[in-house]
Amino acid sequence: MPEASCQKQFIMTTRKILITGGAGFIGSHVVRLFVNNYPNYEIYNLDKLTYAGNLKNLTDIENAPNYHFVRLDLVDATAVNNLFNEHQFDSVIHLAAESHVDRSITNPMDFVMTNVVGTVNLLNAAKEIWKGNMEGKLFYHVSTDEVYGSLHDGGFFLESTSYDPQSPYSASKAASDHFVRAYHNTYKIPVVLTNCSNNYGPNQFPEKLVPLFINNIRNNKPLPVYGKGENVRDWLYVVDHARAIDVVYHKGKIGETYNIGGFNEWTNIDLIKVICKTMDKILGRHEGESEKLITYVTDRAGHDLRYAIDANKIMKELGWEPSLQFEEGIEKTINWYMDNQQWMDEVTSGDYAKYYDKMYASR
Ligand code: NAD
Ligand code: TDX
């Protein structure tokens, strides 16, 4: 890989940025931050609007003059090329993905198509319009800590940790990371990558642990804990991830990877007990009432034991650090879901209700 070089400061100039997956959980927070903080940047949000994409996540900025939405499937190479030709983007922040591990176990090919083929389609389109002039261009690939595999004997994931993906989801993300680095090495596309730990916060689709359990507690439904609940995840508030993406976009070094995490490890069962306790307070229930909903169910196949990010590189080199303590973040998150029950009810009706019955009936 060529020697890392300092990226240009984009802040005062006009930029045309394609953000993919901007209608999803993390993407919507990234789009909001860029639209609000950089009025001189033109932000294009590309999203297929799968079950996980929801334009209601962005109603507060949808009429901003520097915001544009494009509905497009990244798997459609011709459509991706046409879009690049039309708009001549100078940078890409790529978040669109199939993102749920359980779905990757039942439908791995969806993950190959969007996460691998979709990423290569984007890289090809960028390569074509940037060829001959890579100056000021940037392909920012957003990835996950899951590519490093599962920690069993202590320690942390470093940027230099070997890849060892264990699920179809993490294998597809690992493949996409490899393609991004290969395009940098082979075609000199200016790239930067980040690998982040588990996010929590507003607007997360309720197939994921935190919003699923908040919603089930509200509705007095069982809380399906996989295995013994001993798996460990490292949780980061979603807005802090978006802030990190802002910092890496502007100050990251070309060709580099930065790990992002909150140094905030929880076993699933301890995290679930915090959510139960906070919900008891908010709902006016007796302490311990929500915990009675905990139900141990069949474990996830190939369930990774522990993820833990060493985020020292981004902290020391780029000056980023999380802004929220976990206790504050989780209370804020629970309050958001309680205040936005219509959002929750809309996304959990229809097809999702069928998915839920199928996914949990067999456990
Ligand atoms: P999400 O599932 O909430 O959103 C994904 C978005 O991508 C949706 O809006 C969906 O409509 C869109 N999309 C899916 N397939 C597409 C396609 N073929 N073409 C265009 N758009 C498509 O995901 P998220 O949790 O916000 O994750 C965003 C990114 O961050 C992913 O790349 C994920 O791997 C990564 N990541 C997530 C976490 C986490 O905890 N959620 C942690 C680290 C990294
Ligand atoms: O019903 C459940 N019961 C349960 O015990 C669900 C949905 C999950 N779990 C467990 C599995 C995990 O150990 O909770 C933990 C968190 O599960 P998820 O929310 O599905 O997240 P995880 O599998 O850790 O992956 C997430 O973090 C990294 C995101 O979904 C990925 O997109 C991201 O890359």
XYZ file of C-alpha atoms and ligand atoms in Angstrom:
441
model
C 0.000 0.000 0.000
C 1.424 3.463 -0.859
C 2.608 5.644 1.978
C -0.235 7.439 3.738
C -0.485 11.079 2.738
C -2.353 13.904 4.411
C -5.796 14.563 3.048
C -6.770 18.032 1.920
C -8.935 20.124 4.191
C -12.340 20.198 2.489
C -14.183 22.309 5.010
C -14.146 25.699 3.292
C -14.671 24.351 -0.202
C -17.780 23.092 -1.932
C -18.075 19.316 -2.030
C -20.492 16.978 -3.759
C -20.775 13.962 -1.475
C -22.626 10.729 -2.153
C -23.695 9.120 1.133
C -25.064 5.594 0.651
C -27.543 4.008 3.067
C -28.568 7.429 4.375
C -32.121 6.299 5.138
C -30.868 3.622 7.535
C -29.908 3.857 11.185
C -26.332 5.184 11.167
C -26.599 6.703 7.682
C -29.463 8.982 8.714
C -27.373 10.428 11.561
C -24.424 10.937 9.189
C -26.611 12.644 6.566
C -28.143 14.940 9.202
C -24.739 15.923 10.583
C -23.286 16.729 7.145
C -26.401 18.575 5.883
C -26.583 20.724 9.023
C -22.875 21.324 9.653
C -21.741 21.926 6.069
C -24.308 24.021 4.180
C -21.773 24.503 1.370
C -21.598 20.743 0.712
C -24.165 19.147 -1.605
C -25.291 15.913 0.049
C -26.787 13.129 -2.081
C -28.386 10.321 -0.094
C -28.495 7.116 -2.155
C -30.702 4.402 -0.703
C -32.668 1.441 -2.036
C -35.152 1.773 0.842
C -35.094 -1.867 1.888
C -37.051 -2.871 5.000
C -34.295 -1.078 6.988
C -34.409 2.202 5.079
C -36.912 4.799 6.261
C -37.136 8.355 4.954
C -39.036 9.304 8.112
C -35.629 9.205 9.810
C -34.801 12.401 7.914
C -37.974 14.525 7.956
C -36.201 17.338 9.831
C -33.716 17.944 6.997
C -35.570 16.682 3.904
C -36.241 20.221 2.643
C -32.743 21.575 3.239
C -31.385 23.169 0.030
C -28.175 21.089 0.147
C -29.972 17.716 0.569
C -30.982 15.405 -2.283
C -32.418 11.893 -2.204
C -31.887 9.237 -4.872
C -33.634 5.873 -4.667
C -31.295 3.331 -6.210
C -30.113 -0.259 -5.757
C -26.314 -0.476 -5.594
C -26.476 -3.899 -7.198
C -27.615 -2.192 -10.437
C -24.216 -1.278 -11.944
C -25.653 0.673 -14.885
C -27.774 2.851 -12.621
C -24.788 3.492 -10.322
C -22.567 4.467 -13.296
C -25.262 6.754 -14.719
C -25.652 8.506 -11.375
C -21.895 9.153 -11.122
C -21.787 10.437 -14.696
C -24.675 12.779 -14.035
C -23.423 14.240 -10.755
C -19.611 13.843 -10.825
C -19.363 13.253 -7.057
C -15.994 14.079 -5.544
C -16.443 11.853 -2.531
C -18.398 8.873 -1.315
C -19.262 7.873 2.248
C -20.428 4.293 1.856
C -22.731 2.932 4.568
C -25.397 1.040 2.606
C -25.386 -2.614 3.552
C -27.413 -5.551 4.669
C -26.550 -5.254 8.348
C -28.308 -7.881 10.473
C -26.331 -11.002 11.414
C -29.446 -13.187 11.926
C -30.725 -12.354 8.429
C -27.288 -13.195 6.995
C -27.632 -16.677 8.489
C -30.946 -17.262 6.700
C -30.211 -15.326 3.450
C -26.450 -15.047 2.867
C -26.790 -14.229 -0.848
C -28.535 -10.899 -0.107
C -25.373 -9.968 1.809
C -23.059 -11.014 -1.033
C -25.076 -8.938 -3.500
C -25.405 -5.683 -1.562
C -22.268 -5.736 0.573
C -19.801 -7.167 -1.930
C -21.229 -6.593 -5.431
C -22.786 -3.259 -4.413
C -19.463 -2.015 -3.020
C -17.530 -3.094 -6.120
C -20.122 -1.367 -8.351
C -19.552 1.855 -6.406
C -15.761 1.483 -6.614
C -15.959 0.910 -10.383
C -18.125 3.991 -10.883
C -15.743 6.137 -8.805
C -12.711 4.706 -10.640
C -14.203 5.619 -14.025
C -15.057 9.235 -13.296
C -11.987 9.941 -11.124
C -9.414 8.365 -13.474
C -6.717 10.820 -14.481
C -7.513 13.131 -11.579
C -7.682 11.637 -8.103
C -6.822 14.998 -6.486
C -9.276 15.829 -3.683
C -11.306 12.661 -4.235
C -12.222 10.273 -1.420
C -13.918 6.898 -1.106
C -14.783 6.447 2.588
C -15.849 2.896 3.442
C -17.771 2.335 6.682
C -17.191 -1.104 8.166
C -17.547 -3.088 11.347
C -15.471 -4.613 14.137
C -17.034 -7.997 13.292
C -14.517 -8.488 10.448
C -11.854 -9.193 13.105
C -13.764 -12.223 14.417
C -14.386 -13.126 18.033
C -12.166 -12.412 21.059
C -11.894 -15.365 23.448
C -8.770 -14.669 25.475
C -8.905 -10.995 26.351
C -7.289 -8.186 24.374
C -8.716 -5.729 21.885
C -9.118 -5.399 18.123
C -6.394 -3.181 16.677
C -6.266 -1.846 13.110
C -3.501 -4.438 12.545
C -5.566 -7.404 13.837
C -5.923 -10.101 11.170
C -9.347 -10.537 9.624
C -11.234 -13.608 10.833
C -14.934 -13.096 10.000
C -17.264 -15.729 11.436
C -20.756 -14.968 10.076
C -21.992 -14.514 6.504
C -22.557 -10.840 7.410
C -19.017 -10.255 8.656
C -17.564 -12.295 5.777
C -19.376 -10.032 3.302
C -18.166 -6.881 5.108
C -14.613 -8.274 5.216
C -14.763 -8.941 1.467
C -15.937 -5.391 0.830
C -13.071 -4.002 2.969
C -10.584 -6.072 0.949
C -11.991 -4.732 -2.346
C -11.704 -1.137 -1.112
C -8.047 -1.662 -0.148
C -7.375 -3.520 -3.412
C -8.774 -0.600 -5.455
C -6.532 1.781 -3.503
C -3.480 -0.366 -4.134
C -4.237 -1.173 -7.780
C -6.000 1.919 -9.147
C -4.781 4.498 -6.592
C -8.328 5.410 -5.542
C -7.971 7.571 -2.410
C -9.702 5.575 0.316
C -10.157 5.606 4.057
C -11.853 2.906 6.151
C -13.331 2.766 9.618
C -14.336 -0.305 11.627
C -16.788 0.516 14.381
C -18.242 -1.398 17.321
C -21.977 -1.892 18.064
C -24.044 1.289 17.784
C -27.168 2.166 19.758
C -29.447 5.194 19.627
C -32.544 6.616 17.913
C -33.826 5.268 14.560
C -32.327 1.760 14.798
C -34.465 -0.885 13.146
C -35.995 -3.000 15.946
C -34.524 -6.296 14.770
C -31.362 -5.298 16.685
C -30.991 -5.988 20.404
C -31.508 -2.538 21.963
C -34.656 -1.296 20.133
C -36.128 -4.824 20.007
C -35.908 -5.202 23.764
C -37.198 -1.675 24.456
C -40.228 -2.379 22.255
C -40.871 -5.808 23.794
C -40.676 -4.406 27.323
C -43.163 -1.691 26.394
C -45.513 -4.362 24.996
C -44.901 -6.869 27.832
C -43.502 -9.432 25.391
C -40.757 -11.996 26.176
C -37.145 -10.788 25.850
C -35.367 -13.486 23.786
C -31.808 -13.707 25.167
C -29.591 -15.871 22.939
C -27.708 -18.623 24.789
C -26.734 -17.588 28.298
C -26.518 -13.859 27.571
C -22.763 -13.962 28.234
C -21.650 -12.545 24.876
C -19.896 -9.199 25.111
C -20.394 -6.182 22.854
C -18.733 -2.748 22.928
C -21.482 -0.105 22.638
C -21.198 3.373 21.106
C -23.896 6.055 20.819
C -24.764 6.478 17.136
C -24.205 10.258 17.079
C -20.674 9.685 18.363
C -20.103 7.328 15.417
C -21.418 10.023 13.043
C -19.043 12.542 14.684
C -16.157 10.130 14.178
C -17.078 9.750 10.488
C -17.038 13.557 10.169
C -13.557 13.694 11.734
C -12.150 10.866 9.586
C -13.711 12.317 6.415
C -11.967 15.630 7.019
C -8.752 14.632 8.782
C -8.148 10.929 8.074
C -5.057 9.940 6.137
C -5.526 8.387 2.712
C -5.065 4.609 2.738
C -5.531 4.343 6.510
C -7.969 2.418 8.675
C -9.311 3.718 11.984
C -11.099 1.624 14.595
C -14.004 3.386 16.338
C -15.393 2.327 19.713
C -16.402 3.565 23.117
C -14.287 1.387 25.445
C -17.696 0.371 26.743
C -18.072 -3.402 27.052
C -21.203 -5.077 28.372
C -22.335 -8.673 28.537
C -25.730 -8.891 26.859
C -27.450 -9.876 30.093
C -26.026 -6.920 32.050
C -27.009 -4.521 29.280
C -30.514 -6.017 29.173
C -30.853 -5.566 32.948
C -29.917 -1.867 32.611
C -32.591 -1.461 29.925
C -35.170 -3.288 32.103
C -34.384 -1.123 35.136
C -34.575 2.128 33.179
C -37.828 1.047 31.528
C -39.347 0.149 34.926
C -38.620 3.727 36.046
C -40.009 5.328 32.883
C -43.128 3.125 32.749
C -43.799 3.433 36.485
C -43.435 -0.331 37.008
C -42.121 -1.955 40.192
C -38.368 -2.516 40.095
C -37.708 -6.005 38.681
C -40.993 -6.262 36.787
C -39.511 -5.974 33.273
C -36.697 -8.419 34.110
C -39.352 -11.113 34.504
C -39.778 -10.958 30.712
C -36.243 -12.323 30.166
C -36.445 -15.664 28.323
C -33.345 -17.657 27.398
C -33.665 -19.029 23.864
C -31.565 -21.112 21.444
C -28.269 -19.417 20.711
C -27.421 -17.738 17.391
C -25.468 -20.155 15.150
C -21.737 -19.376 15.362
C -22.402 -16.592 17.886
C -19.250 -14.434 18.334
C -18.309 -14.334 22.023
C -16.741 -10.908 22.427
C -15.967 -7.775 20.417
C -13.814 -5.002 21.896
C -12.264 -2.134 19.972
C -9.026 -0.353 20.783
C -9.914 3.178 19.639
C -6.604 4.778 20.614
C -5.516 5.526 17.040
C -8.490 7.761 16.147
C -8.380 9.350 19.612
C -4.665 10.164 19.545
C -4.151 10.935 15.855
C -7.435 12.677 15.008
C -8.603 13.927 18.405
C -12.011 12.198 18.374
C -13.575 10.893 21.559
C -17.110 9.807 22.529
C -19.218 12.675 23.878
C -21.712 10.625 25.903
C -21.320 8.341 28.890
C -23.214 5.080 28.413
C -25.739 5.687 31.228
C -26.742 9.011 29.641
C -26.806 7.549 26.126
C -28.994 4.580 26.974
C -31.518 6.723 28.880
C -31.656 9.175 25.964
C -32.174 6.249 23.585
C -34.979 4.682 25.622
C -36.692 8.062 25.937
C -36.472 8.543 22.152
C -38.234 5.223 21.487
C -40.873 5.981 24.114
C -41.485 9.435 22.569
C -41.603 8.019 19.023
C -43.994 5.132 19.393
C -45.609 5.906 16.048
C -42.218 5.434 14.318
C -41.839 2.109 16.102
C -45.402 0.968 15.384
C -45.036 1.797 11.682
C -41.760 -0.098 11.217
C -42.900 -3.130 13.213
C -46.147 -3.643 11.296
C -46.488 -5.477 7.971
C -43.530 -7.513 6.748
C -41.541 -7.085 9.943
C -44.283 -8.752 11.988
C -43.984 -11.810 9.718
C -40.163 -11.799 10.033
C -40.429 -11.637 13.825
C -42.813 -14.574 14.058
C -40.610 -16.688 11.778
C -37.262 -15.739 13.395
C -38.327 -16.308 16.990
C -40.911 -19.118 16.627
C -38.175 -21.712 16.072
C -35.963 -20.615 19.001
P -29.190 -0.337 8.432
O -29.549 -1.736 8.091
O -29.955 0.381 9.472
O -29.248 0.572 7.117
C -28.754 0.135 5.880
C -29.284 1.066 4.782
O -28.742 0.604 3.529
C -30.807 1.040 4.657
O -31.293 2.358 4.560
C -31.057 0.259 3.368
O -32.236 0.655 2.689
C -29.797 0.576 2.568
N -29.503 -0.471 1.583
C -29.469 -1.819 1.801
N -29.205 -2.462 0.644
C -29.039 -1.504 -0.318
C -28.752 -1.544 -1.716
N -28.591 -2.711 -2.361
N -28.645 -0.385 -2.380
C -28.819 0.804 -1.741
N -29.128 0.894 -0.431
C -29.240 -0.245 0.270
O -27.636 -0.387 8.775
P -26.808 0.418 9.875
O -26.877 -0.309 11.154
O -27.165 1.845 9.805
O -25.322 0.204 9.308
C -24.779 1.124 8.359
C -23.366 0.696 8.023
O -22.564 0.707 9.203
C -23.254 -0.727 7.465
O -22.289 -0.729 6.450
C -22.818 -1.572 8.654
O -22.070 -2.683 8.234
C -21.971 -0.567 9.400
N -21.884 -0.777 10.870
C -23.021 -0.908 11.624
C -22.923 -1.035 13.004
C -24.142 -1.150 13.890
O -24.004 -1.377 15.095
N -25.354 -0.992 13.374
C -21.665 -1.046 13.610
C -20.520 -0.924 12.803
C -20.653 -0.769 11.440
O -33.066 -11.116 20.008
C -31.847 -11.011 20.216
N -31.317 -11.612 21.324
C -29.991 -11.552 21.628
O -29.547 -12.116 22.643
C -30.962 -10.272 19.342
C -31.489 -9.584 18.122
C -29.625 -10.224 19.672
N -29.137 -10.858 20.767
C -27.689 -10.784 21.059
C -26.777 -11.154 19.900
C -25.563 -10.281 20.118
O -24.659 -10.925 21.012
O -27.383 -9.422 21.356
C -26.110 -9.045 20.815
C -26.322 -7.873 19.848
O -27.039 -8.378 18.744
P -27.405 -7.466 17.472
O -28.114 -6.249 17.939
O -28.056 -8.333 16.455
O -25.945 -6.961 16.991
P -24.626 -7.766 16.569
O -24.938 -9.119 16.083
O -23.631 -7.635 17.693
O -24.152 -6.876 15.300
C -24.247 -5.423 15.346
O -23.015 -4.829 15.607
C -22.065 -4.764 14.582
C -24.866 -4.875 14.074
O -26.077 -5.519 13.795
C -23.912 -4.984 12.914
O -24.463 -4.371 11.751
C -22.651 -4.278 13.268
O -21.708 -4.427 12.239
